[in-house]
XYZ file of N, CA and C in Angstrom:
816
model
N 102.945 123.411 102.167
C 104.177 122.773 100.988
C 105.569 122.627 101.738
N 105.518 121.200 101.625
C 106.777 120.973 102.489
C 108.151 121.127 101.646
N 108.962 121.414 102.479
C 110.162 122.299 101.672
C 110.711 121.244 100.355
N 110.960 120.248 100.228
C 110.951 118.963 99.682
C 110.480 119.257 98.038
N 109.024 119.424 98.554
C 107.978 119.252 97.405
C 108.228 120.525 96.818
N 108.490 121.625 97.788
C 108.280 122.895 97.072
C 109.689 122.647 95.782
N 111.077 122.102 96.454
C 112.112 122.029 95.933
C 111.757 121.219 94.371
N 111.176 120.397 94.551
C 110.500 118.985 93.389
C 109.726 119.835 92.487
N 108.969 121.122 93.169
C 107.808 121.774 91.776
C 108.875 123.130 91.039
N 110.010 123.403 91.881
C 111.023 124.180 90.919
C 111.774 123.874 90.207
N 112.005 122.774 90.220
C 112.939 122.415 89.143
C 111.806 121.347 88.192
N 110.842 121.318 88.435
C 109.798 121.334 87.073
C 110.084 119.671 86.945
N 110.119 118.858 88.122
C 110.291 117.229 87.873
C 108.944 116.569 87.432
N 107.697 117.148 87.337
C 106.884 116.797 86.536
C 106.735 116.350 85.216
N 107.720 117.146 84.669
C 107.733 116.882 82.884
C 108.960 115.410 82.735
N 109.346 115.066 83.540
C 109.992 113.733 83.510
C 109.460 112.517 83.412
N 109.811 111.822 82.864
C 109.238 110.168 82.993
C 109.799 109.684 84.507
N 108.464 108.942 84.959
C 109.586 107.961 86.420
C 110.177 106.712 86.177
N 110.685 106.667 87.227
C 111.784 105.250 86.956
C 111.786 104.802 88.829
N 111.429 103.646 88.907
C 111.398 102.918 90.515
C 113.360 103.155 90.833
N 113.360 102.910 91.888
C 114.185 102.518 92.940
C 114.930 100.936 91.974
N 114.604 100.478 91.974
C 115.232 99.496 91.006
C 115.508 99.323 89.635
N 114.630 100.064 89.033
C 115.109 100.640 87.657
C 116.512 101.305 87.534
N 116.412 102.051 88.603
C 117.775 102.896 88.311
C 118.921 102.338 88.864
N 118.798 101.876 90.130
C 120.093 100.600 90.449
C 120.513 99.910 89.404
N 119.509 99.031 88.590
C 119.758 98.439 87.714
C 120.993 99.063 86.544
N 120.216 100.193 86.636
C 121.148 100.768 85.233
C 122.539 101.592 85.788
N 122.287 102.034 86.945
C 123.183 103.095 87.021
C 123.703 103.197 88.399
N 124.032 102.092 89.095
C 124.171 102.151 90.454
C 125.495 102.825 90.866
N 126.447 102.593 89.760
C 127.741 103.642 89.970
C 128.495 104.196 91.326
N 128.853 102.596 91.671
C 129.616 102.867 92.947
C 131.150 103.383 92.891
N 131.471 103.218 91.453
C 132.642 103.277 91.233
C 132.753 104.599 89.832
N 133.007 105.429 90.000
C 132.495 106.535 89.197
C 133.374 108.001 88.885
N 133.313 108.600 88.261
C 133.480 109.758 87.948
C 132.856 111.252 88.255
N 132.858 111.687 89.551
C 131.878 112.904 90.037
C 132.190 114.401 89.515
N 131.063 115.108 88.854
C 131.772 116.462 88.913
C 130.352 117.239 89.085
N 130.634 118.332 90.264
C 129.717 118.732 90.839
C 129.763 120.427 90.036
N 128.387 120.987 89.833
C 128.342 122.460 89.418
C 127.287 123.133 90.275
N 127.625 124.430 90.805
C 126.914 125.252 91.738
C 126.116 126.340 90.747
N 124.872 126.133 90.457
C 123.887 126.501 89.306
C 122.585 127.119 90.048
N 122.098 128.480 89.364
C 121.136 129.032 89.999
C 120.235 127.884 89.749
N 119.194 128.472 90.354
C 118.021 127.350 90.090
C 117.114 127.587 88.996
N 117.080 128.726 88.533
C 116.705 128.591 87.254
C 116.964 127.573 86.190
N 118.770 127.689 86.235
C 119.456 127.168 85.476
C 119.217 125.534 85.464
N 119.429 125.340 86.592
C 118.449 123.501 87.043
C 117.733 123.022 86.492
N 116.483 123.874 86.142
C 115.402 123.677 85.917
C 115.212 123.436 84.120
N 115.950 124.606 83.587
C 116.814 124.439 82.277
C 117.002 123.263 81.913
N 118.418 122.775 82.402
C 119.014 121.177 82.364
C 117.926 120.290 82.700
N 117.060 120.055 83.826
C 116.446 119.016 83.161
C 115.021 119.361 82.583
N 114.922 120.571 81.743
C 113.971 120.094 80.580
C 114.900 119.546 79.487
N 115.974 119.918 79.563
C 116.627 119.509 78.389
C 116.814 118.175 78.675
N 116.925 117.773 79.620
C 117.347 116.284 80.164
C 116.407 114.778 79.967
N 114.873 115.900 79.439
C 113.729 115.042 79.714
C 113.692 114.184 78.529
N 114.265 113.855 77.652
C 113.895 112.991 76.639
C 114.802 111.660 76.857
N 115.915 112.007 77.286
C 116.729 110.771 77.969
C 116.658 110.001 78.970
N 116.194 111.214 80.243
C 116.568 110.933 81.483
C 115.034 110.649 82.134
N 115.066 109.636 83.221
C 114.012 109.716 83.792
C 114.313 110.306 85.472
N 113.138 110.481 86.064
C 113.578 110.779 87.337
C 113.111 109.682 88.768
N 113.965 109.687 89.736
C 113.473 108.917 90.733
C 112.030 109.109 91.920
N 111.105 108.237 90.944
C 109.843 108.243 91.747
C 109.580 106.983 92.697
N 109.329 107.722 94.137
C 109.160 106.582 95.062
C 107.817 107.150 95.218
N 106.332 106.597 94.678
C 105.382 106.117 94.541
C 105.068 107.422 95.185
N 105.355 107.955 93.931
C 104.685 109.607 93.526
C 105.849 110.381 94.158
N 106.635 110.507 94.835
C 107.361 111.332 95.377
C 108.649 111.315 94.753
N 109.158 112.988 94.125
C 110.039 112.619 93.360
C 111.273 113.355 93.965
N 111.577 113.951 95.072
C 112.561 114.274 95.685
C 112.268 113.690 97.198
N 114.121 113.451 97.866
C 114.119 112.906 98.802
C 115.076 113.597 100.186
N 114.086 114.084 101.215
C 115.358 114.697 102.254
C 116.259 113.595 102.681
N 117.591 114.463 102.422
C 118.701 113.043 103.049
C 119.212 114.082 104.530
N 119.998 113.379 105.342
C 120.492 113.789 106.658
C 121.970 112.895 106.330
N 123.031 113.441 106.615
C 124.352 112.869 106.771
C 125.270 113.021 107.917
N 125.545 112.269 108.762
C 126.556 112.935 109.620
C 128.019 112.356 108.980
N 128.791 113.404 109.165
C 130.086 113.000 108.784
C 130.824 112.538 109.967
N 131.644 111.649 109.882
C 132.815 111.302 110.721
C 134.138 111.849 110.486
N 135.392 111.948 111.512
C 136.344 112.667 111.210
C 137.016 112.386 112.679
N 138.471 112.802 112.102
C 139.410 112.348 113.348
C 139.604 113.837 114.362
N 139.940 113.976 115.456
C 139.741 114.854 116.123
C 140.860 116.168 115.116
N 141.331 115.723 114.835
C 142.657 116.599 114.137
C 141.486 116.417 112.720
N 140.485 116.672 112.072
C 140.286 116.613 111.044
C 140.913 116.014 109.744
N 141.336 114.665 109.666
C 142.137 114.045 108.703
C 141.517 114.402 107.561
N 140.204 113.994 107.859
C 139.364 113.888 105.935
C 139.504 115.182 105.674
N 139.148 116.195 106.135
C 139.041 117.288 105.541
C 140.601 117.736 105.318
N 141.392 117.786 106.134
C 142.771 117.951 105.693
C 143.462 117.159 104.127
N 142.718 116.242 104.204
C 143.089 115.239 103.021
C 142.447 115.747 102.056
N 141.248 116.028 101.906
C 140.534 116.867 100.634
C 141.104 118.108 100.598
N 141.122 118.835 101.264
C 141.321 120.255 101.032
C 143.348 120.599 100.402
N 143.689 119.733 100.599
C 145.241 119.482 100.692
C 145.389 118.821 98.948
N 144.195 118.072 98.441
C 144.219 117.273 97.422
C 145.082 116.042 97.315
N 145.312 115.435 98.743
C 145.910 113.938 98.738
C 144.851 112.857 97.929
N 146.334 111.701 97.574
C 145.803 110.995 96.795
C 144.844 110.250 97.202
N 144.633 109.819 98.721
C 144.006 108.847 99.557
C 143.244 109.530 99.866
N 142.616 110.196 99.976
C 141.364 111.289 100.378
C 140.403 110.020 100.504
N 139.282 109.712 101.472
C 138.098 109.238 102.188
C 137.415 109.900 103.091
N 136.192 110.071 103.121
C 134.840 110.186 103.875
C 134.479 109.190 104.712
N 133.587 109.710 105.452
C 133.107 107.929 106.421
C 131.578 109.103 106.920
N 130.688 108.296 106.332
C 129.232 109.026 107.046
C 128.331 108.043 107.041
N 127.260 108.714 107.949
C 126.316 107.293 107.964
C 124.858 108.569 107.386
N 124.022 108.077 106.485
C 122.982 108.574 105.547
C 121.788 108.088 106.293
N 120.291 109.023 106.378
C 119.325 109.186 106.629
C 118.812 109.288 105.498
N 117.609 108.372 104.876
C 116.933 108.879 103.936
C 115.286 109.013 104.840
N 115.374 110.165 104.852
C 114.250 110.567 105.967
C 113.001 110.124 105.830
N 112.172 110.307 104.380
C 110.925 109.901 104.177
C 110.542 108.262 104.308
N 111.673 107.442 104.052
C 111.770 106.000 103.427
C 112.163 105.541 104.944
N 112.862 105.877 105.758
C 113.752 105.529 107.122
C 114.234 104.402 107.202
N 115.471 105.014 105.997
C 116.741 104.283 105.615
C 117.283 104.452 105.918
N 118.721 103.712 106.411
C 119.997 104.373 106.194
C 121.309 103.312 106.582
N 122.095 103.957 105.885
C 123.011 103.451 105.121
C 124.394 104.310 106.037
N 125.340 103.441 106.190
C 126.696 103.433 105.951
C 128.050 103.522 105.358
N 128.343 104.734 104.907
C 129.024 104.749 103.713
C 130.423 105.116 103.900
N 131.177 104.947 103.213
C 133.214 105.056 103.022
C 133.018 105.619 101.646
N 133.871 106.413 101.597
C 134.212 106.921 99.879
C 135.519 107.070 100.002
N 136.264 106.449 99.278
C 137.264 106.672 98.750
C 138.258 107.042 97.145
N 139.394 107.444 97.219
C 139.746 107.712 95.625
C 140.205 106.134 95.268
N 140.416 106.172 93.789
C 141.315 105.013 93.240
C 142.779 105.432 92.707
N 143.737 104.700 92.318
C 144.586 105.306 92.029
C 144.462 106.737 90.961
N 143.254 106.281 89.863
C 143.318 107.572 88.646
C 142.067 108.270 89.022
N 142.012 108.512 90.494
C 140.991 109.980 90.827
C 139.656 109.501 90.860
N 139.190 108.311 90.567
C 137.454 108.099 90.630
C 137.140 108.203 91.797
N 135.934 108.194 92.024
C 135.411 107.906 93.621
C 134.859 106.536 93.656
N 134.664 105.806 94.565
C 134.793 104.293 94.907
C 133.747 104.122 96.232
N 132.734 103.948 96.273
C 131.884 104.484 97.234
C 131.457 102.661 97.503
N 131.749 102.392 99.155
C 131.124 101.160 99.888
C 129.929 101.589 100.644
N 129.168 100.722 100.886
C 127.689 101.034 101.854
C 126.984 99.867 102.291
N 127.036 100.003 103.316
C 126.260 99.202 104.348
C 124.670 99.444 104.730
N 124.099 98.623 104.381
C 122.986 99.046 105.065
C 122.451 98.396 106.811
N 121.995 99.751 107.715
C 121.921 99.522 109.198
C 120.494 99.669 109.078
N 119.920 99.860 110.713
C 118.671 100.242 110.959
C 118.651 101.740 111.006
N 117.482 102.293 110.627
C 117.850 103.783 110.643
C 118.028 104.419 112.001
N 117.856 103.608 113.525
C 118.295 104.001 114.406
C 119.815 103.959 114.805
N 120.457 103.274 114.007
C 121.863 103.609 113.862
C 122.622 104.684 113.117
N 121.722 105.813 112.752
C 121.816 107.039 112.368
C 122.584 107.660 113.355
N 124.031 108.804 112.956
C 124.909 108.975 113.490
C 125.357 108.524 114.546
N 125.788 107.222 114.176
C 126.748 106.528 115.327
C 127.221 105.264 114.603
N 128.813 104.969 114.837
C 129.389 103.705 114.137
C 129.536 102.918 115.535
N 128.880 101.944 115.459
C 128.431 100.965 116.350
C 128.599 99.218 115.742
N 129.125 97.961 116.347
C 128.958 96.946 115.791
C 129.476 96.587 114.318
N 128.497 96.685 113.748
C 128.698 95.853 112.415
C 128.963 96.774 111.997
N 128.852 98.399 112.082
C 128.998 99.342 111.059
C 130.356 100.022 111.016
N 130.943 99.850 112.716
C 132.099 100.104 113.062
C 133.355 99.242 112.115
N 132.490 97.524 112.066
C 133.450 96.795 111.503
C 133.716 96.881 110.144
N 132.459 97.364 109.757
C 132.758 97.447 108.310
C 133.454 98.411 107.876
N 133.190 99.797 108.407
C 134.394 100.949 108.176
C 135.822 100.411 108.560
N 136.080 99.918 109.252
C 137.182 99.428 109.224
C 138.119 98.505 108.002
N 137.211 97.597 107.679
C 137.596 96.855 106.901
C 138.122 97.502 105.724
N 137.223 98.623 104.833
C 136.931 99.433 103.785
C 138.312 100.333 104.173
N 138.369 100.916 105.136
C 139.762 101.894 104.779
C 140.907 101.104 105.170
N 140.996 99.990 105.674
C 142.339 99.241 106.282
C 142.539 98.663 104.537
N 141.554 98.115 103.603
C 141.604 97.786 102.505
C 141.891 98.836 101.291
N 141.610 100.105 101.952
C 142.091 101.060 100.981
C 143.509 101.969 101.352
N 144.210 101.187 102.304
C 145.230 101.593 102.554
C 145.406 102.771 103.566
N 143.984 103.135 104.194
C 144.105 104.476 104.860
C 144.330 104.156 106.245
N 145.167 104.707 107.112
C 145.140 104.263 108.211
C 144.667 105.165 109.503
N 143.589 104.867 109.196
C 142.407 105.467 110.664
C 141.440 104.251 110.752
N 141.275 104.544 111.925
C 140.242 103.218 112.614
C 139.157 104.184 112.734
N 137.866 103.430 113.445
C 136.781 103.991 113.996
C 136.545 104.716 115.472
N 137.909 103.833 116.172
C 138.439 104.231 117.638
C 138.731 105.988 117.511
N 139.148 106.447 115.957
C 139.631 107.676 116.153
C 138.704 108.512 115.675
N 137.657 108.059 115.271
C 136.163 108.935 114.678
C 135.536 109.165 115.548
N 134.740 110.834 115.073
C 133.590 110.691 115.572
C 133.084 112.175 114.777
N 131.277 111.852 115.324
C 130.750 112.835 114.626
C 131.005 114.002 114.348
N 131.074 114.835 113.023
C 132.350 116.038 113.121
C 131.400 117.068 112.606
N 130.290 116.798 111.622
C 129.358 117.687 110.847
C 127.847 117.226 110.182
N 126.855 117.690 110.316
C 125.768 117.340 109.604
C 125.047 117.701 108.419
N 124.940 117.378 107.488
C 124.343 117.906 106.096
C 123.238 117.311 105.916
N 122.071 118.550 106.071
C 121.188 118.170 105.506
C 120.440 118.465 104.266
N 119.649 118.086 103.424
C 119.145 118.727 102.179
C 118.078 117.777 101.431
N 117.506 118.604 100.389
C 116.792 117.728 99.403
C 117.280 117.020 98.222
N 116.855 116.288 97.500
C 117.683 115.394 96.212
C 116.747 114.854 95.461
N 116.707 115.498 94.081
C 116.082 114.459 93.284
C 117.511 114.010 92.738
N 117.257 112.701 91.841
C 117.884 111.544 91.035
C 117.035 111.536 89.547
N 118.259 111.895 88.888
C 117.729 111.235 87.550
C 118.998 110.441 86.972
N 118.083 109.317 86.076
C 119.259 108.567 85.267
C 118.905 108.492 83.970
N 120.311 108.126 82.866
C 119.953 107.581 81.854
C 120.077 106.170 81.843
N 118.630 105.624 82.102
C 118.925 104.028 82.053
C 119.418 103.386 80.650
N 119.348 104.105 79.536
C 120.487 103.245 78.433
C 121.804 103.529 78.756
N 122.417 104.746 79.426
C 123.908 104.659 79.188
C 124.252 104.447 81.066
N 123.374 104.357 81.653
C 124.149 104.100 83.041
C 124.627 105.187 83.498
N 124.383 106.377 83.419
C 124.847 107.768 84.489
C 123.691 108.026 85.012
N 124.130 109.247 85.771
C 123.193 109.606 87.074
C 123.304 111.220 86.772
N 122.555 111.964 87.520
C 122.277 113.170 87.822
C 121.692 113.808 89.123
N 122.612 114.025 90.150
C 121.859 114.396 91.391
C 121.250 116.132 91.699
N 120.292 116.279 91.767
C 120.074 117.973 91.881
C 119.797 118.200 93.631
N 120.715 118.702 94.007
C 120.747 119.065 95.738
C 119.821 120.800 96.035
N 119.163 120.862 96.898
C 118.685 122.209 97.152
C 118.694 122.170 98.601
N 118.143 123.233 98.941
C 117.369 123.331 100.459
C 118.270 122.956 101.423
N 119.809 123.415 101.304
C 121.202 122.718 101.707
C 121.109 123.485 103.178
N 121.649 122.743 104.493
C 121.965 123.290 105.421
C 123.347 122.485 106.052
N 123.979 123.103 106.616
C 125.063 122.336 106.847
C 125.641 122.851 108.447
N 125.679 121.903 109.492
C 125.542 121.844 111.038
C 126.524 121.422 111.862
N 127.302 122.496 112.573
C 128.246 122.090 113.322
C 128.373 122.775 114.624
N 128.250 122.394 115.490
C 127.940 122.487 116.969
C 126.772 123.595 116.888
N 126.978 124.651 117.578
C 126.041 125.162 117.544
C 125.664 126.736 116.434
N 126.430 126.076 115.576
C 126.121 126.990 114.149
C 125.956 126.605 112.689
N 125.419 127.202 112.204
C 124.452 126.521 110.573
C 125.147 127.566 109.390
N 125.477 126.869 108.661
C 125.480 127.180 107.102
C 124.589 127.130 106.219
N 124.313 127.668 105.297
C 122.721 127.629 104.551
C 123.301 128.164 103.099
N 123.167 127.193 102.014
C 122.993 127.353 100.832
C 122.064 128.245 100.203
N 122.310 129.247 99.566
C 121.244 130.557 99.017
C 120.293 129.965 98.336
N 119.001 129.856 98.911
C 117.724 129.116 98.352
C 117.398 129.246 96.750
N 118.507 130.292 96.366
C 118.465 130.275 94.674
C 119.062 129.491 94.053
N 120.139 128.517 94.664
C 121.162 128.098 93.502
C 120.684 126.516 94.423
N 121.121 125.484 93.554
C 121.026 124.033 93.694
C 122.667 123.539 93.115
N 123.081 122.361 93.881
C 124.350 121.897 93.610
C 123.791 120.557 92.688
N 123.882 120.621 91.692
C 124.354 119.329 90.836
C 125.245 118.364 90.582
N 125.083 117.414 90.804
C 126.385 116.449 90.242
C 125.860 115.414 89.143
N 127.096 115.161 88.681
C 127.035 114.478 87.143
C 127.954 112.785 87.839
N 127.453 111.672 87.535
C 127.848 110.356 87.958
C 127.851 109.853 86.822
N 129.413 109.184 86.184
C 129.532 108.429 85.568
C 130.848 107.969 85.376
N 131.358 107.893 83.762
C 132.300 107.274 83.832
C 133.692 108.802 82.999
N 134.841 108.592 82.785
C 135.760 109.319 82.565
C 135.241 110.485 81.716
N 134.218 109.985 80.687
C 134.172 110.512 79.795
C 132.575 111.625 80.069
N 132.853 112.663 79.177
C 131.568 113.780 79.830
C 130.412 112.869 79.509
N 129.505 113.165 80.891
C 127.916 112.747 80.451
C 127.374 113.668 79.349
N 125.666 113.575 79.327
C 124.963 114.105 78.399
C 125.159 115.282 79.278
N 124.694 115.565 80.509
C 124.133 116.556 81.695
C 125.464 117.379 81.513
N 126.942 116.521 81.696
C 127.898 117.752 81.648
C 128.010 118.764 80.393
N 127.895 117.963 79.131
C 127.947 118.979 77.843
C 126.788 120.063 77.833
N 125.541 119.246 78.790
C 124.471 120.517 78.729
C 124.526 122.061 79.791
N 125.540 121.705 80.595
C 125.839 122.187 81.571
C 126.871 123.151 81.207
N 127.864 122.728 80.645
C 128.510 123.524 79.707
C 128.251 124.519 78.562
N 127.039 123.822 77.874
C 126.415 124.482 77.315
C 125.885 125.975 77.329
N 125.222 125.397 78.779
C 124.811 126.450 79.599
C 125.520 128.016 80.493
N 127.015 127.501 80.203
C 128.027 128.218 81.091
C 127.960 127.912 82.249
N 127.979 126.750 82.642
C 128.240 126.095 84.192
C 129.915 125.272 83.547
N 130.452 125.668 85.428
C 131.952 124.953 85.000
C 131.754 124.050 86.365
N 132.961 122.664 86.372
C 132.559 122.178 87.382
C 133.437 122.804 88.644
N 132.607 122.265 90.043
C 133.430 123.188 90.967
C 134.030 122.087 91.909
N 135.118 122.131 92.978
C 135.693 121.382 93.639
C 135.082 121.674 94.974
N 133.142 121.022 94.911
C 132.631 121.649 96.202
C 132.302 120.306 96.617
N 132.786 119.809 98.145
C 132.063 118.858 98.714
C 131.736 119.233 99.993
N 130.285 118.910 100.089
C 129.634 119.743 101.427
C 129.983 119.353 102.757
N 130.704 118.154 102.727
C 131.472 118.160 104.186
C 132.121 119.072 104.092
N 133.234 119.442 103.549
C 134.627 120.430 103.448
C 133.919 121.646 103.600
N 132.944 121.870 102.608
C 132.267 123.213 103.091
C 131.557 123.626 104.484
N 131.199 122.978 105.169
C 130.454 122.856 106.466
C 131.645 123.087 107.412
N 132.738 122.058 107.302
C 133.661 122.352 108.066
C 134.251 123.989 107.698
N 134.717 124.064 106.672
C 135.293 125.204 106.275
C 134.901 126.813 107.077
N 133.718 126.640 106.450
C 132.977 127.734 106.676
C 132.528 127.977 108.662
N 132.291 126.723 109.065
C 131.847 126.742 110.467
C 132.229 126.336 111.699
N 133.767 125.684 111.334
C 134.654 125.681 112.988
C 136.251 126.644 112.209
N 136.186 127.492 113.709
C 137.268 128.517 113.658
C 138.441 127.895 113.753
N 139.204 128.576 112.782
C 140.507 128.305 113.195
C 141.294 127.477 112.171
N 140.427 126.800 111.271
C 140.741 125.946 110.031
C 141.597 126.950 109.033
N 142.710 126.721 108.029
C 142.816 127.759 107.273
C 142.174 127.742 106.383
N 142.596 128.851 105.231
C 141.414 129.233 104.534
C 141.743 128.578 102.922
N 140.512 128.350 102.059
C 141.306 127.677 101.306
C 140.166 128.103 100.029
N 140.377 127.618 98.753
C 139.546 127.726 97.986
C 137.918 127.581 98.192
N 137.699 126.145 98.778
C 136.431 125.711 98.735
C 135.811 127.077 99.639
N 136.311 127.305 100.712
C 135.767 128.483 101.578
C 135.696 129.767 101.044
N 136.682 130.077 99.881
C 136.067 131.522 99.431
C 135.086 131.101 98.504
N 134.780 129.826 97.758
C 133.936 130.055 96.796
C 132.536 129.526 97.951
N 132.536 129.132 98.606
C 131.321 128.792 99.665
C 130.692 129.795 99.986
N 131.966 131.110 100.600
C 131.338 132.124 100.794
C 130.139 133.325 99.852
N 130.192 133.092 98.675
C 129.408 133.865 97.476
C 128.267 132.981 97.656
N 127.880 131.734 98.296
C 126.701 131.329 98.479
C 126.056 130.636 99.373
N 126.831 130.681 100.538
C 126.633 130.029 101.725
C 126.337 131.502 103.087
N 125.217 131.249 103.658
C 124.996 132.046 104.956
C 125.543 131.665 106.159
N 126.187 131.566 107.098
C 126.150 130.988 108.457
C 125.413 132.156 109.300
N 124.979 131.587 110.542
C 124.502 132.031 111.225
C 124.497 130.643 112.585
N 124.710 131.417 113.952
C 124.023 130.507 115.409
C 122.823 129.807 115.180
N 122.935 128.677 116.022
C 121.654 128.232 116.392
C 121.271 128.378 117.734
N 119.934 127.994 118.150
C 119.895 128.105 119.505
C 120.296 127.023 120.613
N 120.618 125.974 120.116
C 121.114 124.601 120.334
C 121.622 123.588 119.570
N 123.097 122.941 119.796
C 123.464 121.903 119.742
C 122.801 120.813 118.620
N 123.357 120.741 117.227
C 122.292 120.215 116.503
C 123.113 118.623 116.815
N 124.714 118.453 117.243
C 124.712 116.976 116.738
C 125.995 117.215 117.997
N 125.835 115.706 118.551
C 126.694 115.800 120.165
C 128.023 115.039 119.443
N 129.045 115.397 119.835
C 130.402 114.899 119.682
C 130.722 113.932 120.444
N 130.545 112.845 119.929
C 130.562 111.674 121.336
C 131.802 110.847 120.395
N 132.528 110.009 120.814
C 133.467 109.049 120.590
C 132.885 108.280 119.758
N 133.220 107.518 118.597
C 132.576 106.146 117.717
C 133.086 104.720 118.792
N 132.209 103.806 118.555
C 133.048 102.377 119.160
C 134.073 102.335 117.971
């Protein structure tokens, strides 16, 4: 049994109706949205899935209901993106390449915040071989988005800073246009070190408007509370020596373990 399939079984996703990628994108693409994150036990995540089954569909890709994600995040030498997030700056940003492993699809993504604190995601599909690099068309795309968003950073200043790996299930309310993602088997990699989320927990993210979604209300009823937990920020906080302590690191220490790995998983090279 593969880890992704095991995660699918542990969540009880077979109880949900399936939806195609086209159906989910048509109803809930949500490139401009409010995100809320919850770190909860897997048993609670399974209960959430059961309670959502009457209104939500699960993304089903030819019978597969989870996808393995690999995300390489880019930052400056001084980790400007990390500091902007930890310090709660209004102009926060993230740049990453994301590989959908089973499908061989890759996207370059830039996430920024608008004036009201909502997340705005910009994406460009690129060949799978381009994963982990910012070259040519990808570099031009990132530069344009950052400039348009008023962020004084270019790809010439960016390099791979961390890699995050996990399995994801995506649920969507096709009528209301909201989504819920559930991530597990999550690991963060930086140099020769790895941080792993406790296997008995899942990171749940609701994606919708300013009003609480159905999933948010259910999570609150189950006793969960939103947490300001970013996968990249967690990875850097736990694995990079010398960074200042912060609330995210203190939260992560409760649910993540760290260890050295035999060889570097990510080569830090300058981006074009």
